[in-house]
Coordinates of C-alpha atoms in Angstrom, one line a residue:
X9 CA 17.0 33.2 21.7
X10 CA 16.2 34.8 18.4
X11 CA 18.4 37.4 17.0
X12 CA 16.6 40.0 14.8
X13 CA 18.0 41.2 11.6
X14 CA 19.6 44.6 11.7
X15 CA 19.2 46.0 8.2
X16 CA 21.3 48.9 7.0
X17 CA 20.8 50.5 3.6
X18 CA 24.3 51.3 2.6
X19 CA 23.5 52.3 -0.9
X20 CA 20.1 53.9 -1.2
X21 CA 20.8 55.2 -4.6
X22 CA 18.4 53.5 -6.9
X23 CA 16.1 50.8 -5.4
X24 CA 13.2 51.3 -3.1
X25 CA 10.2 48.9 -2.7
X26 CA 8.3 48.7 -5.9
X27 CA 11.0 50.3 -8.0
X28 CA 12.4 48.7 -11.1
X29 CA 15.6 46.6 -10.5
X30 CA 17.7 48.5 -13.1
X31 CA 17.9 52.0 -14.5
X32 CA 18.0 52.4 -18.3
X33 CA 20.2 55.3 -19.6
X34 CA 20.6 56.7 -23.0
X35 CA 24.4 56.3 -22.7
X36 CA 25.5 52.8 -23.8
X37 CA 27.8 51.8 -21.0
X38 CA 28.8 48.7 -19.0
X39 CA 26.9 48.2 -15.6
X40 CA 27.7 50.5 -12.8
X41 CA 26.5 51.4 -9.3
X42 CA 25.5 48.0 -8.1
X43 CA 24.0 48.2 -4.6
X44 CA 22.5 45.7 -2.1
X45 CA 20.6 46.2 1.2
X46 CA 23.4 45.0 3.4
X47 CA 22.7 42.6 6.3
X48 CA 24.9 43.7 9.2
X49 CA 23.4 41.5 11.9
X50 CA 22.6 38.1 10.4
X51 CA 20.7 35.3 12.2
X52 CA 22.4 32.9 14.5
X53 CA 24.7 30.2 13.1
X54 CA 22.9 27.8 10.9
X55 CA 20.1 30.2 10.0
X56 CA 20.0 31.7 6.5
X57 CA 18.6 34.7 4.6
X58 CA 17.7 36.0 1.2
X59 CA 18.5 39.5 0.1
X60 CA 16.1 41.9 -1.7
X61 CA 16.7 42.4 -5.5
X62 CA 19.7 44.7 -5.9
X63 CA 19.8 48.0 -7.8
X64 CA 22.2 48.5 -10.7
X65 CA 22.7 51.2 -13.4
X66 CA 22.7 49.5 -16.8
X67 CA 22.1 50.2 -20.5
X68 CA 20.6 46.7 -21.2
X69 CA 19.4 43.7 -19.3
X70 CA 22.1 42.6 -16.8
X71 CA 23.4 39.1 -16.0
X72 CA 24.8 38.6 -12.5
X73 CA 27.7 36.3 -11.5
X74 CA 29.1 35.5 -8.0
X75 CA 32.8 36.1 -8.3
X76 CA 33.9 35.2 -4.8
X77 CA 33.1 35.2 -1.0
X78 CA 35.8 35.8 1.5
X79 CA 35.7 35.5 5.3
X80 CA 37.1 38.0 7.9
X81 CA 37.2 38.4 11.7
X82 CA 36.9 34.6 12.2
X83 CA 34.8 33.8 9.2
X84 CA 35.9 31.0 6.9
X85 CA 34.0 30.7 3.7
X86 CA 33.0 27.3 2.3
X87 CA 32.4 27.0 -1.4
X88 CA 28.8 26.6 -2.4
X89 CA 27.2 28.0 0.8
X90 CA 26.3 31.3 -0.8
X91 CA 24.3 31.3 -4.0
X92 CA 23.4 34.1 -6.5
X93 CA 20.5 34.2 -9.0
X94 CA 22.0 35.2 -12.4
X95 CA 18.7 36.9 -13.5
X96 CA 17.6 38.8 -10.4
X97 CA 21.0 39.2 -8.6
X98 CA 19.4 38.0 -5.3
X99 CA 21.9 36.5 -2.9
X100 CA 20.9 33.6 -0.6
X101 CA 22.3 31.7 2.4
X102 CA 20.4 28.5 3.1
X103 CA 19.2 27.4 6.6
X104 CA 21.5 24.8 7.9
X105 CA 24.6 26.3 6.4
X106 CA 28.0 25.4 7.8
X107 CA 29.6 28.8 8.0
X108 CA 31.2 29.6 11.3
X109 CA 30.9 32.9 13.1
X110 CA 32.4 35.9 11.5
X111 CA 32.1 38.5 8.7
X112 CA 31.8 37.7 5.0
X113 CA 32.2 39.8 1.9
X114 CA 30.8 38.8 -1.5
X115 CA 32.1 40.1 -4.9
X116 CA 29.7 40.2 -7.8
X117 CA 30.2 40.6 -11.5
X118 CA 27.4 42.2 -13.7
X119 CA 27.4 41.9 -17.5
X120 CA 25.3 43.7 -20.1
X121 CA 25.5 44.1 -23.9
X122 CA 28.2 46.7 -23.6
X123 CA 30.6 45.1 -21.1
X124 CA 30.9 43.7 -17.6
X125 CA 31.9 45.2 -14.3
X126 CA 33.3 43.6 -11.1
X127 CA 32.0 44.9 -7.8
X128 CA 34.4 43.9 -5.1
X129 CA 33.0 43.3 -1.6
X130 CA 29.7 44.8 -2.7
X131 CA 27.7 42.7 -0.2
X132 CA 28.6 42.1 3.5
X133 CA 26.9 39.8 6.0
X134 CA 27.8 38.6 9.5
X135 CA 27.2 35.2 11.0
X136 CA 26.6 35.5 14.8
X137 CA 27.2 32.7 17.4
X138 CA 24.1 30.8 18.5
X139 CA 23.2 29.4 21.9
X140 CA 23.6 25.7 22.7
X141 CA 20.2 24.0 22.6
X142 CA 21.0 20.7 24.1
X143 CA 23.6 18.4 25.5
X144 CA 23.4 14.6 25.2
X145 CA 25.7 12.0 26.8
X146 CA 25.7 8.5 25.2
X147 CA 25.6 6.4 27.3
X148 CA 24.0 8.6 30.0
X149 CA 24.1 6.1 32.8
X150 CA 27.1 4.4 34.4
X151 CA 27.5 1.8 37.2
X152 CA 30.8 2.1 39.0
X153 CA 32.2 0.2 41.9
X154 CA 33.5 2.4 44.7
X155 CA 37.2 2.1 45.3
X156 CA 37.6 -0.3 42.4
X157 CA 36.8 1.6 39.3
X158 CA 37.2 5.1 37.9
X159 CA 34.6 6.9 35.8
X160 CA 35.4 8.5 32.4
X161 CA 32.4 9.3 30.3
X162 CA 32.2 9.7 26.6
X163 CA 32.2 13.3 25.2
X164 CA 28.7 14.7 24.8
X165 CA 26.9 15.6 21.6
X166 CA 26.1 19.3 21.4
X167 CA 22.8 20.3 19.7
X168 CA 22.8 23.7 18.2
X169 CA 25.1 26.5 19.1
X170 CA 28.4 27.6 17.7
X171 CA 31.7 26.0 18.6
X172 CA 34.0 26.2 20.4
X173 CA 32.3 25.2 23.6
X174 CA 33.4 25.6 27.1
X175 CA 32.1 23.1 29.7
X176 CA 32.1 25.1 33.0
X177 CA 30.9 22.8 35.8
X178 CA 29.2 19.7 37.0
X179 CA 26.8 19.9 40.0
X180 CA 28.9 17.8 42.3
X181 CA 32.4 18.8 43.4
X182 CA 33.6 15.2 43.6
X183 CA 33.3 14.9 39.8
X184 CA 35.6 16.7 37.3
X185 CA 34.7 17.9 33.8
X186 CA 37.1 18.6 31.0
X187 CA 36.4 22.2 29.9
X188 CA 37.0 21.5 26.2
X189 CA 35.6 18.0 25.6
X190 CA 32.9 17.8 28.3
X191 CA 34.2 14.4 29.5
X192 CA 33.2 13.9 33.2
X193 CA 35.4 11.8 35.4
X194 CA 35.7 10.5 38.9
X195 CA 39.0 8.9 40.2
X196 CA 39.1 5.4 41.6
X197 CA 40.4 6.8 44.9
X198 CA 37.4 9.2 45.4
X199 CA 36.0 9.6 48.9
X200 CA 32.5 10.0 47.4
X201 CA 30.0 7.8 49.3
X202 CA 28.1 5.1 47.5
X203 CA 24.8 6.3 46.1
X204 CA 22.9 7.4 43.0
X205 CA 24.1 10.7 41.6
X206 CA 22.3 12.6 38.8
X207 CA 24.7 15.1 37.3
X208 CA 23.9 18.4 35.6
X209 CA 26.4 19.9 33.2
X210 CA 26.8 23.6 32.3
X211 CA 28.2 24.6 28.9
X212 CA 28.7 27.9 27.2
X213 CA 30.1 29.3 23.9
X214 CA 30.9 32.7 22.3
X215 CA 27.4 33.9 23.3
X216 CA 28.6 33.8 27.0
X217 CA 25.2 32.4 27.9
X218 CA 25.2 29.3 30.2
X219 CA 23.1 26.3 29.2
X220 CA 22.4 23.7 31.9
X221 CA 21.6 20.1 31.0
X222 CA 19.8 18.8 34.1
X223 CA 20.3 15.1 34.9
X224 CA 22.5 14.7 31.9
X225 CA 24.4 11.7 33.5
X226 CA 23.3 9.2 36.1
X227 CA 26.0 7.5 38.1
X228 CA 25.3 4.4 40.2
X229 CA 28.2 4.5 42.6
X230 CA 28.0 1.1 44.3
X231 CA 29.8 -0.8 47.0
X232 CA 29.5 -3.4 49.7
X233 CA 28.5 -1.9 53.1
X234 CA 31.3 0.0 54.7
X235 CA 30.0 2.0 57.6
X236 CA 27.3 1.6 60.3
X237 CA 26.5 4.4 62.7
X238 CA 23.9 4.4 65.4
X239 CA 22.6 7.6 66.8
X240 CA 22.8 6.3 70.4
X241 CA 25.5 3.6 70.5
X242 CA 25.7 3.5 74.3
X243 CA 22.2 3.2 75.7
X244 CA 21.4 2.4 79.3
X245 CA 18.5 0.1 80.1
X246 CA 16.9 -0.5 83.5
X247 CA 16.7 -4.1 84.7
X248 CA 13.4 -5.7 83.6
X249 CA 12.7 -3.2 80.9
X250 CA 12.6 -3.6 77.1
X251 CA 14.5 -1.1 74.9
X252 CA 14.5 -0.1 71.3
X253 CA 17.8 1.0 69.6
X254 CA 17.0 3.3 66.7
X255 CA 18.0 2.3 63.1
X256 CA 21.5 3.4 62.1
X257 CA 22.9 5.2 59.1
X258 CA 24.6 2.7 56.8
X259 CA 26.9 3.5 53.9
X260 CA 26.9 1.2 50.9
X261 CA 24.6 0.2 48.1
X262 CA 21.0 -0.4 49.4
X263 CA 18.4 -0.3 46.6
X264 CA 15.8 -2.4 45.0
X265 CA 17.4 -5.6 43.8
X266 CA 20.4 -5.2 46.0
X267 CA 19.2 -4.4 49.5
X268 CA 21.3 -4.6 52.7
X269 CA 20.4 -7.4 55.1
X270 CA 21.4 -7.0 58.8
X271 CA 22.2 -9.6 61.5
X272 CA 23.7 -9.7 64.9
X273 CA 27.0 -11.5 65.3
X274 CA 26.3 -12.0 69.0
X275 CA 22.7 -11.8 70.3
X276 CA 23.4 -13.1 73.9
X277 CA 20.9 -16.0 74.0
X278 CA 18.3 -14.0 72.0
X279 CA 18.2 -11.1 74.4
X280 CA 18.6 -8.9 71.3
X281 CA 16.9 -9.1 67.9
X282 CA 17.6 -7.0 64.9
X283 CA 15.3 -6.0 62.1
X284 CA 17.0 -7.5 59.0
X285 CA 15.9 -4.6 56.8
X286 CA 16.3 -1.5 59.0
X287 CA 18.9 -2.7 61.6
X288 CA 16.6 -1.5 64.4
X289 CA 17.6 -3.5 67.5
X290 CA 15.2 -4.6 70.2
X291 CA 16.2 -5.7 73.7
X292 CA 13.9 -8.1 75.5
X293 CA 14.2 -8.1 79.2
X294 CA 14.8 -11.5 81.0
X295 CA 15.5 -11.2 84.7
X296 CA 17.2 -14.6 84.7
X297 CA 19.8 -13.5 82.2
X298 CA 20.3 -9.8 83.0
X299 CA 22.0 -8.4 86.1
X300 CA 22.7 -4.9 87.3
X301 CA 25.7 -3.3 85.5
X302 CA 25.9 -5.9 82.9
X303 CA 27.3 -4.7 79.5
X304 CA 26.4 -6.2 76.2
X305 CA 28.6 -5.4 73.2
X306 CA 26.8 -5.9 69.9
X307 CA 28.5 -6.5 66.6
X308 CA 26.3 -5.8 63.6
X309 CA 26.8 -7.4 60.2
X310 CA 25.6 -5.8 57.0
X311 CA 25.5 -7.8 53.7
X312 CA 24.5 -6.9 50.1
X313 CA 25.3 -8.5 46.8
X314 CA 28.8 -7.0 46.7
X315 CA 30.0 -8.2 50.1
X316 CA 29.7 -7.8 53.9
X317 CA 30.9 -5.5 56.6
X318 CA 30.9 -6.1 60.4
X319 CA 30.8 -3.1 62.7
X320 CA 32.3 -4.3 66.0
X321 CA 30.9 -2.7 69.1
X322 CA 28.2 -1.0 67.1
X323 CA 26.1 -0.7 70.2
X324 CA 27.1 -1.1 73.9
X325 CA 24.2 -1.7 76.2
X326 CA 24.5 -1.2 80.0
X327 CA 22.0 -2.5 82.5
X328 CA 21.2 0.0 85.2
X329 CA 19.1 0.0 88.4
X330 CA 15.4 -0.4 87.8
X331 CA 13.1 2.4 88.9
X332 CA 9.5 3.2 88.3
X333 CA 9.7 4.6 84.8
X334 CA 7.3 6.7 82.8
X335 CA 6.9 5.8 79.1
X336 CA 10.1 6.2 77.1
X337 CA 11.6 5.3 73.7
X338 CA 8.4 5.1 71.6
X339 CA 9.3 3.5 68.3
X340 CA 7.4 2.8 65.1
X341 CA 9.1 0.6 62.5
X342 CA 8.8 2.2 60.0
X343 CA 7.8 5.6 61.4
X344 CA 6.8 7.1 58.0
X345 CA 3.9 6.4 55.6
X346 CA 3.4 7.7 52.1
X347 CA -0.3 7.7 51.4
X348 CA -2.0 8.4 48.1
X349 CA -5.0 10.7 48.2
X350 CA -8.0 8.4 48.3
X351 CA -6.3 5.4 49.9
X352 CA -6.8 4.3 53.5
X353 CA -4.0 4.6 56.1
X354 CA -3.0 2.4 59.0
X355 CA 0.4 2.4 60.8
X356 CA 2.3 -0.5 62.3
X357 CA 2.0 -1.2 66.1
X358 CA 4.7 0.7 68.0
X359 CA 7.1 -0.6 70.7
X360 CA 7.6 1.5 73.8
X361 CA 9.7 1.4 77.0
X362 CA 8.6 1.8 80.6
X363 CA 5.7 0.3 82.4
X364 CA 3.2 -0.9 79.9
X365 CA 0.4 -1.8 82.3
X366 CA -2.4 0.8 82.1
X367 CA -0.6 2.5 79.2
X368 CA -2.8 4.9 77.2
X369 CA -1.9 6.6 73.9
X370 CA -3.2 9.9 72.7
X371 CA -2.5 12.3 69.8
X372 CA -1.3 15.7 70.8
X373 CA -2.1 17.0 67.2
X374 CA -4.5 15.1 65.1
X375 CA -5.1 17.8 62.5
X376 CA -8.8 16.7 62.6
X377 CA -7.7 13.9 60.3
X378 CA -5.9 11.2 62.3
X379 CA -6.8 8.9 65.1
X380 CA -4.7 6.6 67.4
X381 CA -5.9 3.5 69.1
X382 CA -5.4 4.3 72.8
X383 CA -4.4 0.7 73.7
X384 CA -2.2 -0.4 70.8
X385 CA -0.9 3.0 69.5
X386 CA -1.9 2.1 65.9
X387 CA -2.5 5.2 63.8
X388 CA -5.3 5.6 61.2
X389 CA -7.7 8.2 59.7
X390 CA -10.6 9.3 61.9
X391 CA -13.7 7.3 61.1
X392 CA -15.5 10.3 59.6
X393 CA -12.6 11.3 57.3
X394 CA -13.0 10.8 53.6
X395 CA -9.5 9.7 52.3
X396 CA -10.0 11.4 49.0
X397 CA -10.7 14.8 50.7
X398 CA -7.5 14.8 52.8
X399 CA -5.2 17.7 51.7
X400 CA -1.9 16.7 50.2
X401 CA 1.1 17.5 52.4
X402 CA 3.4 16.3 55.2
X403 CA 1.9 15.7 58.6
X404 CA 4.2 15.3 61.7
X405 CA 2.3 13.6 64.5
X406 CA 3.1 14.2 68.2
X407 CA 2.1 11.3 70.4
X408 CA 1.5 11.2 74.1
X409 CA 1.9 8.0 76.2
X410 CA 0.7 7.9 79.8
X411 CA 1.2 5.2 82.5
X412 CA 0.8 5.4 86.3
X413 CA 4.3 7.0 86.5
X414 CA 3.7 9.9 84.2
X415 CA 3.0 11.3 80.7
X416 CA 5.7 11.5 78.0
X417 CA 5.3 13.5 74.8
X418 CA 7.1 12.1 71.7
X419 CA 7.3 15.0 69.2
X420 CA 7.3 14.0 65.5
X421 CA 6.9 10.4 66.4
X422 CA 5.3 9.5 63.1
X423 CA 5.2 11.2 59.7
X424 CA 2.5 10.9 57.1
X425 CA 2.9 12.2 53.5
X426 CA -0.3 12.6 51.6
X427 CA 0.4 12.6 47.9
X428 CA -2.2 14.1 45.5
X429 CA -3.1 12.6 42.2
X430 CA -4.5 14.0 39.0
X431 CA -6.7 12.0 36.6
X432 CA -5.5 11.5 33.1
X433 CA -5.6 9.2 30.1
X434 CA -2.4 7.1 30.3
X435 CA -2.7 4.8 27.3
X436 CA -4.8 4.7 24.1
X437 CA -4.7 1.9 21.6
X438 CA -3.6 4.0 18.6
X439 CA -6.2 2.5 16.3
X440 CA -7.2 6.1 15.3
X441 CA -3.9 6.3 13.4
X442 CA -5.1 3.6 10.9
X443 CA -5.2 5.3 7.5
X444 CA -8.6 6.0 6.1
X445 CA -7.8 4.1 2.9
X446 CA -6.9 0.8 4.6
X447 CA -9.3 -1.9 3.2
X448 CA -11.6 -3.7 5.5
X449 CA -9.4 -6.8 5.5
X450 CA -5.7 -6.7 5.0
X451 CA -3.4 -9.7 5.0
X452 CA -1.2 -9.9 8.0
X453 CA 2.2 -11.7 8.6
X454 CA 2.8 -13.8 11.7
X455 CA 3.8 -10.7 13.5
X456 CA 2.2 -7.4 12.6
X457 CA 1.8 -3.9 14.2
X458 CA -1.7 -2.6 14.8
X459 CA -1.5 0.9 16.4
X460 CA 0.2 0.4 19.8
X461 CA -0.1 -3.3 19.6
X462 CA 1.8 -6.1 17.9
X463 CA 0.1 -9.4 17.0
X464 CA 1.8 -12.8 17.4
X465 CA 0.4 -15.9 15.8
X466 CA 1.4 -19.0 17.8
X467 CA -1.0 -21.6 16.2
X468 CA -2.4 -21.1 12.7
X469 CA -0.9 -18.9 10.0
X470 CA -2.7 -15.6 9.3
X471 CA -4.0 -15.7 5.7
X472 CA -6.7 -14.6 3.3
X473 CA -9.2 -17.3 2.3
X474 CA -10.6 -15.7 -0.9
X475 CA -11.3 -12.1 -2.0
X476 CA -11.5 -9.9 1.0
X477 CA -12.7 -12.6 3.5
X478 CA -10.2 -12.9 6.4
X479 CA -9.4 -16.5 7.2
X480 CA -7.1 -16.5 10.3
X481 CA -5.6 -14.1 12.8
X482 CA -5.7 -10.5 13.8
X483 CA -6.5 -7.7 11.3
X484 CA -7.5 -4.1 11.0
X485 CA -11.2 -3.4 10.5
X486 CA -12.0 0.0 9.0
X487 CA -15.4 0.6 10.8
X488 CA -17.6 -0.7 13.6
X489 CA -19.4 -4.0 13.0
X490 CA -22.9 -2.5 13.2
X491 CA -24.8 0.7 13.2
X492 CA -25.4 1.5 16.9
X493 CA -25.0 4.7 18.8
X494 CA -23.2 2.8 21.6
X495 CA -20.1 2.2 19.4
X496 CA -17.9 5.0 18.2
X497 CA -17.4 4.9 14.4
X498 CA -13.6 4.2 14.3
X499 CA -11.1 1.6 13.2
X500 CA -10.6 -1.4 15.4
X501 CA -9.0 -4.8 15.6
X502 CA -10.7 -7.9 14.2
X503 CA -9.9 -11.6 14.7
X504 CA -11.4 -14.6 12.9
X505 CA -10.6 -18.2 13.7
X506 CA -11.4 -19.3 10.1
X507 CA -12.9 -22.7 11.2
X508 CA -9.5 -24.0 12.3
X509 CA -7.5 -24.3 15.5
X510 CA -5.6 -21.2 16.4
X511 CA -3.8 -19.2 19.2
X512 CA -3.0 -15.5 18.7
X513 CA -1.8 -12.8 21.0
X514 CA -2.2 -9.0 20.7
X515 CA 0.6 -7.5 22.8
X516 CA 0.8 -3.8 23.7
X517 CA 3.8 -1.5 23.8
X518 CA 5.2 -1.0 27.3
X519 CA 2.9 1.1 29.5
X520 CA 4.4 3.0 32.5
X521 CA 2.2 3.0 35.6
X522 CA 5.1 3.9 37.9
X523 CA 3.5 7.1 39.1
X524 CA -0.2 6.2 38.7
X525 CA -2.9 4.6 40.7
X526 CA -6.7 4.4 40.4
X527 CA -6.2 2.6 37.1
X528 CA -9.3 1.9 35.0
X529 CA -9.4 0.1 31.7
X530 CA -12.2 0.9 29.2
X531 CA -12.7 -1.9 26.7
X532 CA -15.3 -1.9 23.9
X533 CA -15.4 -5.3 22.3
X534 CA -17.9 -7.8 20.9
X535 CA -18.1 -11.2 19.3
X536 CA -20.2 -13.1 16.9
X537 CA -20.8 -16.7 15.6
X538 CA -19.5 -20.0 16.9
X539 CA -20.9 -22.5 19.4
X540 CA -20.1 -22.9 23.1
X541 CA -18.7 -26.5 22.6
X542 CA -16.3 -25.6 19.8
X543 CA -15.3 -22.0 19.8
X544 CA -12.7 -19.5 20.8
X545 CA -12.0 -17.7 24.1
X546 CA -10.5 -14.3 24.7
X547 CA -8.4 -13.6 27.8
X548 CA -6.4 -10.7 29.1
X549 CA -2.9 -10.8 30.6
X550 CA -0.1 -8.5 31.8
X551 CA 3.7 -8.9 32.2
X552 CA 6.5 -6.9 33.5
X553 CA 9.2 -8.8 31.5
X554 CA 8.1 -9.5 27.9
X555 CA 10.7 -11.8 26.2
X556 CA 9.5 -11.0 22.7
X557 CA 7.9 -14.4 22.5
X558 CA 4.5 -14.8 24.2
X559 CA 5.0 -18.5 24.7
X560 CA 8.1 -17.9 26.9
X561 CA 6.8 -14.9 28.8
X562 CA 5.5 -15.1 32.4
X563 CA 2.0 -13.7 32.3
X564 CA -0.4 -12.6 35.0
X565 CA -4.0 -13.1 34.0
X566 CA -6.3 -10.1 34.4
X567 CA -9.9 -11.0 35.1
X568 CA -12.1 -9.1 32.6
X569 CA -15.6 -8.7 34.0
X570 CA -18.5 -9.6 31.6
X571 CA -16.1 -11.4 29.3
X572 CA -18.8 -14.0 28.7
X573 CA -21.1 -11.3 27.5
X574 CA -18.8 -11.0 24.5
X575 CA -20.1 -14.4 23.2
X576 CA -23.8 -13.4 22.9
X577 CA -23.8 -13.7 19.2
X578 CA -24.3 -10.0 18.6
X579 CA -22.0 -7.2 17.6
X580 CA -24.2 -4.4 18.7
X581 CA -25.7 -5.1 22.1
X582 CA -22.6 -5.5 24.4
X583 CA -22.0 -2.9 27.0
X584 CA -18.8 -0.9 27.3
X585 CA -16.7 -2.6 30.0
X586 CA -14.9 -0.5 32.6
X587 CA -13.0 -2.3 35.3
X588 CA -10.3 -1.8 37.9
X589 CA -6.7 -2.4 36.9
X590 CA -5.0 -1.3 40.2
X591 CA -3.1 -4.5 40.6
X592 CA -0.7 -3.1 38.0
X593 CA -0.2 0.3 39.7
X594 CA 3.4 1.3 40.2
X595 CA 4.7 -1.0 37.4
X596 CA 5.9 -0.9 33.8
X597 CA 3.8 -3.5 32.0
X598 CA 2.7 -4.8 28.6
X599 CA -0.9 -6.0 28.2
X600 CA -2.0 -8.8 26.0
X601 CA -5.2 -10.2 24.6
X602 CA -5.0 -13.9 23.9
X603 CA -7.6 -15.5 21.6
X604 CA -7.5 -19.3 21.3
X605 CA -9.8 -22.1 20.1
X606 CA -11.4 -24.8 22.3
X607 CA -13.0 -28.1 21.4
X608 CA -12.3 -30.4 18.5
X609 CA -14.9 -29.5 15.9
X610 CA -13.0 -27.2 13.6
X611 CA -16.0 -26.7 11.3
X612 CA -17.8 -24.9 14.2
X613 CA -14.8 -22.7 15.1
X614 CA -16.2 -19.5 13.5
X615 CA -16.4 -17.1 16.4
X616 CA -15.1 -13.6 15.5
X617 CA -13.9 -11.0 18.0
X618 CA -13.8 -7.3 17.4
X619 CA -12.1 -4.8 19.7
X620 CA -13.0 -1.1 19.1
X621 CA -11.4 0.7 22.0
X622 CA -8.7 -0.1 24.6
X623 CA -8.1 2.9 26.9
X624 CA -6.5 3.1 30.4
X625 CA -6.9 6.1 32.6
X626 CA -5.6 6.8 36.1
X627 CA -4.3 9.3 38.6
X628 CA -0.8 10.7 38.4
X629 CA 1.1 11.5 41.6
X630 CA 2.5 15.0 41.8

């Protein structure tokens, strides 16, 4: 928030806009009646000001001198922060000054040919508190083992604002925050459940205005599994029928890279199976193994990287008298799909209890979008639906199942979330940042940055042969290699094999496709010279884990359509290549172009490659 200057003219005796800075008199006296336009409300802490030229009554040209500055009402003056121009008498306080909040009084001495006069406290200004502009914790992410470790963060760095600061709260009552330092803590004995917690911190200062730093700290509170709870732990099953026991709620770390795996300690000769990912239990009827009033007590084991937990008697199944049953216990596993706008949708096949002969599935609410296979229960889009035209949102599907013994409605049996996407350019090569005065060929070391790429020479050392002729490796090129309207006139990347064997990589900075799909790469490239028997090839790769050394990195090759067209001996006739890059959607990757020689005749290895444009566009999920 800006604070405006409040300007009060305390002494309006002699100086108005356009007036002379001093008044000459016929009486030869020392200076008198010095007056400034006083600044009563100064800018926030750290912001400066410059006064107008003061008025003074003098018999000859005056010289000004800053005698002292003193603080009051909390102000503490620091030598050198306030300056005074000896000729004009203008007083200045620079931006970025270190004065704390409070009032300040400046005393000025003025001298002329007939004496000098001290003017005590002739100029007053006030430094007001400023609002905090940012809060940064370093580190801002912690991984803590539940029940084994306590959390104590480092104190945060405050950006802007006047001290002292008061840290008021953190957005989770299990965590405590020190009001003076901002240190956030969690005791070892906390009852907080395992999970990922993004903490927001609120701070204020003398302005009494709260500033909230959202997601200032991320806490990975991790543990082995420690609790398993089924919604229906005591189901009854009629003799001869199958049954599905819904997935439980399990406490403990269960995330990518450290998921929980489930198993049954006792499955009673395979009457029961458990989904290792969801813990959904399926009971398969076998009349030779099941009798009326039998009870099966199931112990469920959950294991992750930190340990294991066994829930004894997690589910107790009782076999009851068989009757003619209408459909019951419809279960999809999973019963939820997240579908990106434009993608197709198909569910898994459900499992259902009751008589399955002559079983028919129907949708009670299809939203004019969804269809269900009447025999299998598999959900999909209606044939006439264009996936790209489906409105984003959540769709809860009610499913009816009918057999000779009745119709059963299963409300909200399946959920579909349609996620919209917005097209945008995700990555550009950065070649446009090449300075205009870069010569056409510039010598490059073994590793060199070009825009948003870095070159790595594995075989052959980049060098200049003579003059400005490039001999080996990647280099800038200041213009397109030909006059043709199909090629934008812009800097690009050039590689020459120099009639010797070579292997070079051009590796991009990391590109984040986590929230993008419909990826398309636009590549403008060309080649010239060389023979087919002894030449060089260009290939494109991607990796999710670049080691810093292209020879030790695991690469995935990306097929570039029309790559062979690049070897048509012409710089100016190749088309712009657009192709699908969706195999990388949802990942953080680096792209690489690899150029390497083939054959044994080094004298024929003269093929040049030129890359004008590398651009990736896609659709961002909201």
